[in-house]
CSV table of C-alpha atoms in Angstrom, one decimal:
chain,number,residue,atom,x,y,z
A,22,UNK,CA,103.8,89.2,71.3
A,23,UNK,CA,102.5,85.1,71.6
A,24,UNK,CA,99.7,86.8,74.6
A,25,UNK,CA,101.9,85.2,77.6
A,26,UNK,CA,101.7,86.9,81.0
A,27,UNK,CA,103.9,85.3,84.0
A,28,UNK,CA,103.2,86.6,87.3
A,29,UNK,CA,105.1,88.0,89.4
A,30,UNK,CA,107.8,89.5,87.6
A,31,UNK,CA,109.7,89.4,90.4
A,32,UNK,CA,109.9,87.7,94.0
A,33,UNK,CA,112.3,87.6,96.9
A,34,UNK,CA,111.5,85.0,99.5
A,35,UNK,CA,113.2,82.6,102.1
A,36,UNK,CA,114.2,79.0,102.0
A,37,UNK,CA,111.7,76.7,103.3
A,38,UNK,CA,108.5,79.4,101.9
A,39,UNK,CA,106.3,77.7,99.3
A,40,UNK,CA,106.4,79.7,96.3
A,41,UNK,CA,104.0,80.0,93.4
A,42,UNK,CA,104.4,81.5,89.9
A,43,UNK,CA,101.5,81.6,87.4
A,44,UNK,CA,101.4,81.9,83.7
A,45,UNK,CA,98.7,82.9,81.8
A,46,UNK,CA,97.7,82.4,78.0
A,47,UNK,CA,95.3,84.6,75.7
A,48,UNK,CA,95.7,82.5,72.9
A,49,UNK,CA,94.2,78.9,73.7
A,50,UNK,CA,97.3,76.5,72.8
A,51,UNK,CA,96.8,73.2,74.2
A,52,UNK,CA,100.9,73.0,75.2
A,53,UNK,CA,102.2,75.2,77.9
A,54,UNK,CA,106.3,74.7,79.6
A,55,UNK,CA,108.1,76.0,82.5
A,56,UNK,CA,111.8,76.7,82.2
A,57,UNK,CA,114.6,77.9,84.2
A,58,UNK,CA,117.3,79.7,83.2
A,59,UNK,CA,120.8,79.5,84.6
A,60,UNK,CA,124.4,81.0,84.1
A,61,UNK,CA,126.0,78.1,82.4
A,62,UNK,CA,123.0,75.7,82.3
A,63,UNK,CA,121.2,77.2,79.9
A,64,UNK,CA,117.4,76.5,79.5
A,65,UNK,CA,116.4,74.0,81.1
A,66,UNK,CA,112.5,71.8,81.5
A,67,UNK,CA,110.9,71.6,84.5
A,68,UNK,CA,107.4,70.1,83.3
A,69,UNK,CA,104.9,70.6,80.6
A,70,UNK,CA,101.1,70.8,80.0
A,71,UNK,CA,99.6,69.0,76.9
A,72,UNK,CA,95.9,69.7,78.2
A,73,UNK,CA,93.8,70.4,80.9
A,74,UNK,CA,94.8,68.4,84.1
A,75,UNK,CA,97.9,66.8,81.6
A,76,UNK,CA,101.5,67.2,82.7
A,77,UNK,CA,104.5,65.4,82.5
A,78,UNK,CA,107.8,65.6,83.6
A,79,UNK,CA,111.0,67.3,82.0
A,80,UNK,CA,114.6,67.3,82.9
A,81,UNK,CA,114.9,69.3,86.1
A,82,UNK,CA,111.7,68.5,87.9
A,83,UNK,CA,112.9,67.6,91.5
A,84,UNK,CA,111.3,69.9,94.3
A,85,UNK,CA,108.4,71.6,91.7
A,86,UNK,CA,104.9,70.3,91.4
A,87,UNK,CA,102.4,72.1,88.2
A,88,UNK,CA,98.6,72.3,87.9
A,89,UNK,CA,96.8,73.1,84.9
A,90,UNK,CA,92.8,73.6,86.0
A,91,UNK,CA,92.2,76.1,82.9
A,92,UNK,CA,93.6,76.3,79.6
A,93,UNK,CA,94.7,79.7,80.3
A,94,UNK,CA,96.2,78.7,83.1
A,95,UNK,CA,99.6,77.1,84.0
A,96,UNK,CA,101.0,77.5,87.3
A,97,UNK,CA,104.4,76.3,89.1
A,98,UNK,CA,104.7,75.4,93.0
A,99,UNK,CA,107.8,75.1,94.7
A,100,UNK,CA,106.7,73.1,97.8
A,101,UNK,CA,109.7,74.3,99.8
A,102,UNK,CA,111.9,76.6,98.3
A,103,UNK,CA,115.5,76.1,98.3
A,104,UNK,CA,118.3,78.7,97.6
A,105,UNK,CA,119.5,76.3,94.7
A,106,UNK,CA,116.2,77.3,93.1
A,107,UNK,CA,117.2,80.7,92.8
A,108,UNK,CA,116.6,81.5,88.9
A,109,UNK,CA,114.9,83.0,86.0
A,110,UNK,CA,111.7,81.3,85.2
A,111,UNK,CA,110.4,81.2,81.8
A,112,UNK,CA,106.5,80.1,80.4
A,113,UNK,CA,106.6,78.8,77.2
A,114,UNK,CA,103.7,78.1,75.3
A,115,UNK,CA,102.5,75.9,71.9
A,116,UNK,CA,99.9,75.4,69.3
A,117,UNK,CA,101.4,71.9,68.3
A,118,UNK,CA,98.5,69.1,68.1
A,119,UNK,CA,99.8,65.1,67.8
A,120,UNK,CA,99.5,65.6,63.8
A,121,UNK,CA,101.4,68.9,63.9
A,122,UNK,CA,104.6,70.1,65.8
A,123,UNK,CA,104.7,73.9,66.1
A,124,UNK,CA,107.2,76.5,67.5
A,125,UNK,CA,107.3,77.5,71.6
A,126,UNK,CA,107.0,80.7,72.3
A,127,UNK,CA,107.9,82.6,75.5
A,128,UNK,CA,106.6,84.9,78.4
A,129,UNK,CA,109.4,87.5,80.1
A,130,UNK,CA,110.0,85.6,83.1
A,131,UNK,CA,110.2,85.6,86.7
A,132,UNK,CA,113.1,86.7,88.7
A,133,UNK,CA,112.7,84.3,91.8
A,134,UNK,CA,115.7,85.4,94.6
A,135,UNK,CA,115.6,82.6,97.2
A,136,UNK,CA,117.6,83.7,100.6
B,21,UNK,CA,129.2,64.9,75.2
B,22,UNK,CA,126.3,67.4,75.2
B,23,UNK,CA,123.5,66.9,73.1
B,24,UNK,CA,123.7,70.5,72.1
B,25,UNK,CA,127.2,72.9,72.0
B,26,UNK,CA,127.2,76.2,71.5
B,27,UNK,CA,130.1,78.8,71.8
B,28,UNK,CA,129.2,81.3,74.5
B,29,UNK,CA,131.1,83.6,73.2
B,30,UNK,CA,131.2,87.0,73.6
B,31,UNK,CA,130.9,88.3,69.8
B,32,UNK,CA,131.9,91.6,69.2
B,33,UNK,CA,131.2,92.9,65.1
B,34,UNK,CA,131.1,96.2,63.7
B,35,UNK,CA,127.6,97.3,62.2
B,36,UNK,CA,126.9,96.0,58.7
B,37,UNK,CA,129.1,92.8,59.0
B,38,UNK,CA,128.0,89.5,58.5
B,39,UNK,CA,127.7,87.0,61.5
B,40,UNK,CA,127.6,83.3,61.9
B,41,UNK,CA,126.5,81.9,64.7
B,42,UNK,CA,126.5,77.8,65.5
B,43,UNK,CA,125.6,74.9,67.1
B,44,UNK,CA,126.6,71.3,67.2
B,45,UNK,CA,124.7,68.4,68.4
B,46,UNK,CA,124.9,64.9,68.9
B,47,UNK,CA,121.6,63.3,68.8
B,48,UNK,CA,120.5,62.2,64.9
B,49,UNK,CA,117.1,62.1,65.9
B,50,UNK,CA,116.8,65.8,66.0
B,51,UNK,CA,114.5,67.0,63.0
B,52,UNK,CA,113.3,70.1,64.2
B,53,UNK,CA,115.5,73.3,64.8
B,54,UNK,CA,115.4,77.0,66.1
B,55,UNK,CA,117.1,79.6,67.0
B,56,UNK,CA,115.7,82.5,69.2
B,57,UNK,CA,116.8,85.6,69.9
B,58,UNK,CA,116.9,86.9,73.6
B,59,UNK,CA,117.6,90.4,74.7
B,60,UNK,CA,118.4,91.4,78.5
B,61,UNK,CA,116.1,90.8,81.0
B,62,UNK,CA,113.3,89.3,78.2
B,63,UNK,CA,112.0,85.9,76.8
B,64,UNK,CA,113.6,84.7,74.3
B,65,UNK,CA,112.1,85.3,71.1
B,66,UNK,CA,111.9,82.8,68.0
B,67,UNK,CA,113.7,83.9,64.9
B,68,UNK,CA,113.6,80.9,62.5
B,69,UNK,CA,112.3,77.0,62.7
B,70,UNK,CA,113.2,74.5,60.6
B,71,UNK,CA,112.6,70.9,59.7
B,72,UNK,CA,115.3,68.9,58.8
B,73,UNK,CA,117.9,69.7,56.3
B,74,UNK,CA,118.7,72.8,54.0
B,75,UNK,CA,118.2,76.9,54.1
B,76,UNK,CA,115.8,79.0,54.9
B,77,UNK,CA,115.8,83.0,54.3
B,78,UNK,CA,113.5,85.6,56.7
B,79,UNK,CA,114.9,89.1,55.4
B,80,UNK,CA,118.6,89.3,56.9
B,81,UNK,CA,118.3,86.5,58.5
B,82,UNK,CA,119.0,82.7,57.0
B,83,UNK,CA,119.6,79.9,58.5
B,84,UNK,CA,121.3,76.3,57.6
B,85,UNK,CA,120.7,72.7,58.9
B,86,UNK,CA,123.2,70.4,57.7
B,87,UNK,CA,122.3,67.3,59.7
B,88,UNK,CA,125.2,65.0,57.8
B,89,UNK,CA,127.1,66.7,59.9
B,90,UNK,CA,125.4,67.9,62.7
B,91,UNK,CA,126.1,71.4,62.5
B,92,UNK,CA,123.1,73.9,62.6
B,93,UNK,CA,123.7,78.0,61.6
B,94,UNK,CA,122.2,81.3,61.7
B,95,UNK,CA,123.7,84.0,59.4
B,96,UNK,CA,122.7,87.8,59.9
B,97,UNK,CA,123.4,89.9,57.0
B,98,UNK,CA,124.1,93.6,57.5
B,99,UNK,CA,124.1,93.1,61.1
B,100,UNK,CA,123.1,96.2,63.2
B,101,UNK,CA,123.1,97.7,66.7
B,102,UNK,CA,119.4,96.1,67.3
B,103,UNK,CA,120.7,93.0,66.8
B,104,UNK,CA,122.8,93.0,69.6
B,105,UNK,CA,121.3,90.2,72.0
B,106,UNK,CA,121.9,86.4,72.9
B,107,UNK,CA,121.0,83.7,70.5
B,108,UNK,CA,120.0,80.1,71.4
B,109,UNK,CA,119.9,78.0,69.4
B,110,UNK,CA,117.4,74.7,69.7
B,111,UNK,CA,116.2,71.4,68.5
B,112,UNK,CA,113.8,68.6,69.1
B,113,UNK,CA,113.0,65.2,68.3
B,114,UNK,CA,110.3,64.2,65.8
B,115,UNK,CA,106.9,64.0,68.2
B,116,UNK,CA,108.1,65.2,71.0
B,117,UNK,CA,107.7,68.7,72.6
B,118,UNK,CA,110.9,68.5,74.3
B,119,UNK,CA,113.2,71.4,73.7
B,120,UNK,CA,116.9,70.9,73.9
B,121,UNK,CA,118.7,74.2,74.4
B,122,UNK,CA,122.4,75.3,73.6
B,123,UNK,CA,123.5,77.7,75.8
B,124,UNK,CA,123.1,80.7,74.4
B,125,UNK,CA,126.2,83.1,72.2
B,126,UNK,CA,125.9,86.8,73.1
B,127,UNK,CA,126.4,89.2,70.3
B,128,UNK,CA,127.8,92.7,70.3
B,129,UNK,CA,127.3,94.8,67.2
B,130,UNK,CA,128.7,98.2,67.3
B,131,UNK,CA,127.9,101.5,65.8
């Protein structure tokens, strides 16, 4: 196993709630990604970590903010939840360096159930 | 047009067959390609990564890029009940960690 924990495993909460889901890392990779996954979407990028305090955006970032204070940690906010938001999250993470692109692997996810 | 297609399937094989599973894409600056394995209620799990064209063998597992035509595979040789699970299959651009997922065939093998 790539040393990935994502916390909580699960999470049931109300529209309009912030929400925050964590993932942690044992195995110091600079990159770190947060996914969701979707009936008939697919996996999909919210935003990535290439450092400490370095994100960007991916493809479905809309209503989710990141922070990356540790490079153990990665950690994904929704500000306001929204029951469109409902999903399976996924932490990915990456020992690729700018000479070098390596594989993602991924946590087990979080089960987020907005009502 | 996707950038990435992928039959959904279902697949249904009896144990010890052989199984091909595909994708198509569009964009021809993919150079880097995987395919993961995912079983119920887990994180998908990497099987095989590839750069650019040709084969690659892991034990019954092989899979082909064939970027003339923009067709990626994963064969699985003497398929068994374990392997029953959803592949994705996925690609990138040259520097960029941006993943591009199909979405996902399920296989059923059966004893």
């Amino acid at each position: 196993d790539a040393g990935i924990t994502q916390s909580p495993r699960h999470k049931v909460t109300e529209t309009g709630t912030p929400v925050t889901l964590r993932c942690h890392q044992t195995e110091n990779h600079r990159y770190m990604y947060w996914y969701r996954q979707d009936p008939g979407h697919g996996l999909r990028l919210i935003h990535y970590s290439y450092g400490v305090k370095d994100t960007d955006k991916g493809e479905v970032s809309d209503g989710y903010s990141v922070s990356r204070s540790k490079t153990e940690d990665f950690l994904l906010t929704l500000e306001s939840a929204t029951s469109s938001q409902t999903s399976v999250y996924f932490c990915a993470i990456s020992e690729s360096t700018p000479y070098n692109n390596q594989p993602q692997h991924f946590g087990d996810g979080t089960r987020l159930s907005i009502l | 047009q996707k950038e990435v297609e992928q039959d959904p399937g279902p697949l249904s094989v009896p144990e010890g067959a052989i199984v091909s599973l595909n994708c198509t894409y569009s964009n021809s600056a993919f150079q880097y390609f995987m395919w993961y394995r995912q079983y119920s209620r887990k994180g998908p799990e990497l099987l095989m990564y590839t750069y650019s064209s040709g084969n690659k063998e892991d034990g019954r597992f092989t899979a082909q890029v064939d970027k003339s035509s923009k067709y990626i595979s994963l064969f699985i040789r003497d398929s068994q009940p374990s392997d029953s699970a959803t592949y994705l299959c996925a690609m990138r651009k040259g520097g960029s960690e941006k993943l591009v997922f199909g979405k996902g065939t399920k296989l059923t093998v059966n004893p």
